[in-house]
Each structure stands twice: as C-alpha cells, then as structure tokens.
Coordinates of C-alpha atoms and ligand atoms in Angstrom, one line a residue:
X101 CA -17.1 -12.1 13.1
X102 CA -17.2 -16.0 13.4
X103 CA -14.5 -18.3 12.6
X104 CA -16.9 -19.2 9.2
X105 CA -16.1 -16.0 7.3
X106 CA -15.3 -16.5 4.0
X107 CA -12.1 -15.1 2.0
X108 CA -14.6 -12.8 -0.2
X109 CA -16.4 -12.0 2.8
X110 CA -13.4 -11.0 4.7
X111 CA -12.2 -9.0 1.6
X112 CA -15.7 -7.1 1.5
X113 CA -15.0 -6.1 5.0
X114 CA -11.4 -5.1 4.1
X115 CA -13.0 -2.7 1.3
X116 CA -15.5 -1.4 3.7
X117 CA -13.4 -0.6 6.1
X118 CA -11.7 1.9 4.3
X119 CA -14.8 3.5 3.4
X120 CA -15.9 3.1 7.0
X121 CA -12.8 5.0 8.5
X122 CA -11.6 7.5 5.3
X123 CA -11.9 10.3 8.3
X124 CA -10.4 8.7 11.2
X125 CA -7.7 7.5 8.9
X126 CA -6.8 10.7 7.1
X127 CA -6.4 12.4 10.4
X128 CA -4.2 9.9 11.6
X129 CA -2.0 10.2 8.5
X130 CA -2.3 14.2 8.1
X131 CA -1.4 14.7 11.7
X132 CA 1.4 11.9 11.9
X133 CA -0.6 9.6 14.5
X134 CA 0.8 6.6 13.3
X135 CA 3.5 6.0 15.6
X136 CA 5.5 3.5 12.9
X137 CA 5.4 5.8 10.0
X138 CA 6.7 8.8 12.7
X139 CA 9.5 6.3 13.4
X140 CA 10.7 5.8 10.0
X141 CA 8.0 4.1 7.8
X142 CA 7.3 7.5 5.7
X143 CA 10.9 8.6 5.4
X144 CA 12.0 5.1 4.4
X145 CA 9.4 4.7 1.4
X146 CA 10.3 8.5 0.0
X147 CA 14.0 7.9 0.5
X148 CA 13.9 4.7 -1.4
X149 CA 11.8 6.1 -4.1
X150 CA 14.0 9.4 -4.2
X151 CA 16.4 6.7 -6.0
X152 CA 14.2 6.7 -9.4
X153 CA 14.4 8.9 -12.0
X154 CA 11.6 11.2 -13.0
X155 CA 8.9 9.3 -14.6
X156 CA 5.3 8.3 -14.8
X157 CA 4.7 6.4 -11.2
X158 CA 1.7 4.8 -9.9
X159 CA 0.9 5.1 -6.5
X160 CA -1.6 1.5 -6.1
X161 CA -3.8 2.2 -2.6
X162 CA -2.8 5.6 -2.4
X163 CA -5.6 6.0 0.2
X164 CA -6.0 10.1 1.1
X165 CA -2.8 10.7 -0.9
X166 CA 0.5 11.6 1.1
X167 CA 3.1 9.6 -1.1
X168 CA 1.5 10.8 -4.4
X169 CA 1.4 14.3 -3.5
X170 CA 5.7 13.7 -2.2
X171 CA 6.3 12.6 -5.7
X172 CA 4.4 14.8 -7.6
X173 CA 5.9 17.5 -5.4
X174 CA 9.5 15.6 -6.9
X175 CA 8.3 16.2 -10.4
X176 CA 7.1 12.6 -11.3
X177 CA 3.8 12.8 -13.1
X178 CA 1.5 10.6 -10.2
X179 CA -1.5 9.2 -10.8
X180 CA -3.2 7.6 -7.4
X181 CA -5.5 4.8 -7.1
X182 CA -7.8 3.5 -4.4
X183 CA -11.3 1.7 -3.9
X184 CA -11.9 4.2 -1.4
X185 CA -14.5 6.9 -2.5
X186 CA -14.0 8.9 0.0
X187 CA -10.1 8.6 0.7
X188 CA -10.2 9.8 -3.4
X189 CA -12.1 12.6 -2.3
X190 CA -9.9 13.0 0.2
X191 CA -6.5 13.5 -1.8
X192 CA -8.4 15.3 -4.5
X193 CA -8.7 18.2 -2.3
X194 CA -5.5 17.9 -0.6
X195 CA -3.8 17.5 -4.3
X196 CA -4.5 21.6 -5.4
X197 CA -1.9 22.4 -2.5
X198 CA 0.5 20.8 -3.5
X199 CA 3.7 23.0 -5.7
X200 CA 3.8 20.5 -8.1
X201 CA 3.5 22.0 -11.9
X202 CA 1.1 19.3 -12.3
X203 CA -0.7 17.6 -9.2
X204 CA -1.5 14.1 -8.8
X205 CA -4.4 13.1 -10.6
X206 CA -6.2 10.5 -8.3
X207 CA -9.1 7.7 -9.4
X208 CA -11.7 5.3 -7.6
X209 CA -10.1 2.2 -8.7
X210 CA -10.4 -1.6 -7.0
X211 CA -7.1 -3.3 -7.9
X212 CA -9.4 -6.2 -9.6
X213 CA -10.3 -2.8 -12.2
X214 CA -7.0 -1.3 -12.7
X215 CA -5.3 -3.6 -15.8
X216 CA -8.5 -2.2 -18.1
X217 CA -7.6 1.0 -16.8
X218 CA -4.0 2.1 -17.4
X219 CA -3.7 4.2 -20.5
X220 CA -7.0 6.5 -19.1
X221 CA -4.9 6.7 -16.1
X222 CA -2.3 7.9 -17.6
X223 CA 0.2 5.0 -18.0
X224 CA 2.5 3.0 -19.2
X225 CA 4.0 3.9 -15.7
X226 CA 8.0 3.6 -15.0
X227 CA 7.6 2.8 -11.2
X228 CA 4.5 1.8 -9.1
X229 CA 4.4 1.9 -5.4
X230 CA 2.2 0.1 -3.0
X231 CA 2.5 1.1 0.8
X232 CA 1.3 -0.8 3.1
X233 CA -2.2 -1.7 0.3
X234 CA -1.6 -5.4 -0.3
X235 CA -4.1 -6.4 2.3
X236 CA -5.8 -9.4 0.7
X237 CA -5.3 -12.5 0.4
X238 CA -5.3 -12.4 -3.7
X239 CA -2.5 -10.9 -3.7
X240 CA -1.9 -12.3 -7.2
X241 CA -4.7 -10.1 -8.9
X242 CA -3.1 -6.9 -7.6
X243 CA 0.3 -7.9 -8.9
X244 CA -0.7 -9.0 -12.2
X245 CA -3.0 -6.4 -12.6
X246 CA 0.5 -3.6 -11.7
X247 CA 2.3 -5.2 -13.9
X248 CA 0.1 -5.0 -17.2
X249 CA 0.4 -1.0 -16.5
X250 CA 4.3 -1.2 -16.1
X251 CA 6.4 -0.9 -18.9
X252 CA 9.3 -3.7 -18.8
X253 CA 12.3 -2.6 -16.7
X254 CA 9.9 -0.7 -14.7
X255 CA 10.4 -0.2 -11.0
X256 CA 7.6 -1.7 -8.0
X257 CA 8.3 -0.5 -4.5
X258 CA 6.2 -2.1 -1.9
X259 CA 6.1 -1.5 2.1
X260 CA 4.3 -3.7 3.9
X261 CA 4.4 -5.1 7.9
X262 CA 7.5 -7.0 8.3
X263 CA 6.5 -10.3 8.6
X264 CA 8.9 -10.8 11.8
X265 CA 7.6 -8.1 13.7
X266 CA 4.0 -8.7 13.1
X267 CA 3.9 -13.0 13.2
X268 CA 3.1 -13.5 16.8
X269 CA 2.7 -17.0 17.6
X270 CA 2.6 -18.0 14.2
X271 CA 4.7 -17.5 11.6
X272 CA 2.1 -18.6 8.9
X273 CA -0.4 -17.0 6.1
X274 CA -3.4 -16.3 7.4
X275 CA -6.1 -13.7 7.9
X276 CA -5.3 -11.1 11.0
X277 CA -7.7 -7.9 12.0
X278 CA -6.0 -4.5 12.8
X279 CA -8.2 -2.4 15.5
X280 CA -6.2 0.8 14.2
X281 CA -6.0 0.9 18.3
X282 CA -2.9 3.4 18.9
X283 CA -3.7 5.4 16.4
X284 CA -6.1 8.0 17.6
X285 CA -9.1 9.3 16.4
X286 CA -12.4 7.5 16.1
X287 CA -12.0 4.5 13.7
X288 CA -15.1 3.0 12.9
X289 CA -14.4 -0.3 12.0
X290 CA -11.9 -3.3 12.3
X291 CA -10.3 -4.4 9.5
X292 CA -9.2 -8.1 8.5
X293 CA -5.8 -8.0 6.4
X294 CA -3.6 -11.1 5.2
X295 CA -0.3 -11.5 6.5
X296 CA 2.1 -13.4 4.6
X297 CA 5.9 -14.2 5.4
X298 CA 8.4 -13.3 3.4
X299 CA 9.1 -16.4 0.9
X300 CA 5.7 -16.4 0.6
X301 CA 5.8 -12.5 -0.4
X302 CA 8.9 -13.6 -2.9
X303 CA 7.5 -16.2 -4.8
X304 CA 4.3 -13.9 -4.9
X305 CA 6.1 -11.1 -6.9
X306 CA 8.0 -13.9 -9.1
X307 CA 5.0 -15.6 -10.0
X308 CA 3.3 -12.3 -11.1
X309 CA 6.9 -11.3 -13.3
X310 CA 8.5 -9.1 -11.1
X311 CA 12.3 -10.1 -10.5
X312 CA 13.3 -9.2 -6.7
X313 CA 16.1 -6.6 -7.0
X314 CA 16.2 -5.3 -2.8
X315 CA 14.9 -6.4 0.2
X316 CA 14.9 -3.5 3.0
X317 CA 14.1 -3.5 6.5
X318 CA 14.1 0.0 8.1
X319 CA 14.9 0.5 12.1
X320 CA 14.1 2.7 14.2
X321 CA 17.1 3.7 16.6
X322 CA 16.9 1.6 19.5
X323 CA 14.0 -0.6 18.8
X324 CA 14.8 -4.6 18.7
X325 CA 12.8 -5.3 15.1
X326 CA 12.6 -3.9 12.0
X327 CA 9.9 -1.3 11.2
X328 CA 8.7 -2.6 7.5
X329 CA 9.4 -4.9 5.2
X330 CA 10.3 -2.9 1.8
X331 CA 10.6 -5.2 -1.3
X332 CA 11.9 -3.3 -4.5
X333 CA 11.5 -5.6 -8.1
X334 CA 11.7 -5.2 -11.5
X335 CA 9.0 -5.5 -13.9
X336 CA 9.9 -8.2 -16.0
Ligands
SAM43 C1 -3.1 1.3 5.0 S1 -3.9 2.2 3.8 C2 -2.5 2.9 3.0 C3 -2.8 4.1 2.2 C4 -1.6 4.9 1.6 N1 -0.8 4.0 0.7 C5 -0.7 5.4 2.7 O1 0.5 5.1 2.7 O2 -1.1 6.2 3.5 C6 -4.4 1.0 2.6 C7 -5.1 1.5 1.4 O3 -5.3 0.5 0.4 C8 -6.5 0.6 -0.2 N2 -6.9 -0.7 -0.7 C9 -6.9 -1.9 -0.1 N3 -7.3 -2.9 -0.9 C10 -7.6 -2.3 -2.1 C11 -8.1 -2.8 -3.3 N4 -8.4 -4.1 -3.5 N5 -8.3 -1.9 -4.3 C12 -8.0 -0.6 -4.2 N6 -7.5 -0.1 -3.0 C13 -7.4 -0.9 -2.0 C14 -7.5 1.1 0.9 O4 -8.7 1.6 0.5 C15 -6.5 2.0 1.7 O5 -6.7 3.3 1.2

C-alpha cells in the first residue's frame, strides 16, 4: 500500500482483514500460537476481570470468542461483539460447549453500530472489555459508543500493545501494519492498526467519560518489557 492511503481506507483494510484471516486467526488463538498471550496476555485479562462481580459484561471485538466464553463459563451473562462475520460464526459454534447455564450470545456488530444497539444486545452492561480491538485510529467512536451501553459506575477493561514495547523508533501516533508473522498458520492478509502512547490512550478514555482507576503492565518472567498495556476505568 502507498504512503497515500487514507485513514478510512486504512480502516476498511483493518475490517477486511479480519474477515480475510477469521481461520488463520482462530487457529492461532484455539491452539495458543500466539506466543504473548502464552506468556501472560490471556491470564492477565481473566485475572483482572476475575476481580468483578457477576454481572452483564460486554466483550467489544470479541473476535472467535475465547474471553466471552471464560466469563460466561464464570457466570457473567456475555454478550460478544465483532464486525467479523465469520469470527461470529466462529464463537457461535464454539459457544454451545461451553458449561455455562447460559452461553454467550455473540452479534455482527461494527463498533460505529453498537450505541443503537445495546438494549437488543442485552445491556445496560456492568463491565465491558476490549482486548487487544481498539485498532483504529477513531478511537473516540468506540469509546463513546461503550460507554452509552455502560451503566454509570460500570467497569471497562482494555488490553492493548504496550506502547513501550511496540514504539520502535518512534514513540508517536501513527498507523503501523501487523504481518501476524510468528503466529502460524496461513494469514491472508496484513493488517494496518493505530498505535498510540499512553497519555494519548489516557486522555482518549477521559475525553469519552471514563475516569482511569489502574494502569497494569503484565511481565513475563525474565523478559526486559512489559507484555500489555492493561488500562481499567470507570464509566462515568
Ligand atoms: C486482535 S483481535 C482480538 C479478538 C479477541 N478480543 C481476542 O482477544 O482474541 C481484534 C478483533 O477486533 C475486531 N474489530 C476491530 N475493529 C472493529 C470494529 N471497528 N468493529 C467491530 N469489531 C472490530 C476484529 O474483527 C477482531 O476480531
């Protein structure tokens, strides 16, 4: 792609990408390719969620459906989103084997769609959790649109690349594109994503009416830099 490529085009590629891959990616996930989320990125988002108490949580990006199908599995009642039709698909037919008295109910849902969508989707939720799905650069949309389905008080867990670890040379926002290359299997497609530093993710969340109530940054035993960046706030 040239140096011309617009933010919506770049955001259109981000979409397809996850249409493109659903298989390659579901793989990885289901089979724990991802060498980050082996160290320590899955246990760290469960164990900070295992905090909450049992509730209505939305899991925002829930792409083939791990996470929701841990906290259904805890007794939250989950409901999943992604623009992803066939990471849904996906998660649906994961979601019947899971113990859970009731299993995650899971939607096709851009994050531009999901304020109209809440109460059908079974909210007011008390938590929402987005790991590692704020890719774009409107990052502002997403939050907004998370917090109109929150009731106030209401918990938002988000994992994302920690900004040290993944700057580089520059320590700046700006687009990036993830190869998926170390994670196996036969992805499809490249994927442009947004990195952002950290003050930038703070005054993100404040300006969408989340207060910042924890900043994490889980290790891995013997590595030099953190794993994730794992910002928990309060719905304001
Ligand atoms: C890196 S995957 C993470 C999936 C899942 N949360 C997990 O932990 O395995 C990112 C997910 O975010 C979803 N996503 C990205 N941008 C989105 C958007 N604007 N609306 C809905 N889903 C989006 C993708 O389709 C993809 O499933």
């Amino acid at each position: 792609m040239s140096g011309e490529e617009s933010a919506a085009q770049r955001a259109e590629r981000l979409r397809a990408s996850w249409v493109a891959n659903a298989t390659a990616w579901t793989e990885a996930v289901r089979t724990q390719a991802i060498p980050s989320r082996r160290a320590g990125t899955d246990a760290a988002i469960v164990d900070a969620m295992a905090r909450l108490p049992i509730g209505r949580v939305l899991d925002v990006g829930c792409g083939e459906g791990w996470l929701a199908r841990v906290l259904a599995d805890a007794g939250h009642a989950v409901a999943g989103i992604d623009a992803s039709a066939p990471l849904i698909e996906a998660a649906r037919g994961a979601a019947a084997g899971v113990g859970a008295a009731v299993p995650p109910h899971f939607a096709v849902c851009p994050f531009t769609e999901l304020a109209g969508r809440g109460t059908a989707l079974g909210g007011p939720f008390d938590a929402a959790v987005c790991n590692f799905a704020l890719l774009d650069a409107d990052v502002a949309t997403a939050l907004r649109a998370i917090h109109a389905v929150l009731v106030p008080g209401a918990s938002l867990f988000i994992q994302t690349v920690h900004p040290l670890a993944a700057a580089g040379t520059a320590y700046e926002d700006g687009w990036r594109e993830e190869t998926f290359a170390g994670f196996g299997g036969d992805f499809l497609s490249s994927m442009p994503w947004y990195f952002r530093t950290l003050g930038s993710w703070v005054s993100e969340l404040t300006g969408a009416g989340f207060q910042l109530r924890s900043v994490e940054e889980p290790r891995a035993a013997g590595q030099p830099l953190p794993l994730s960046l794992l910002l928990i706030a309060t719905r304001g």
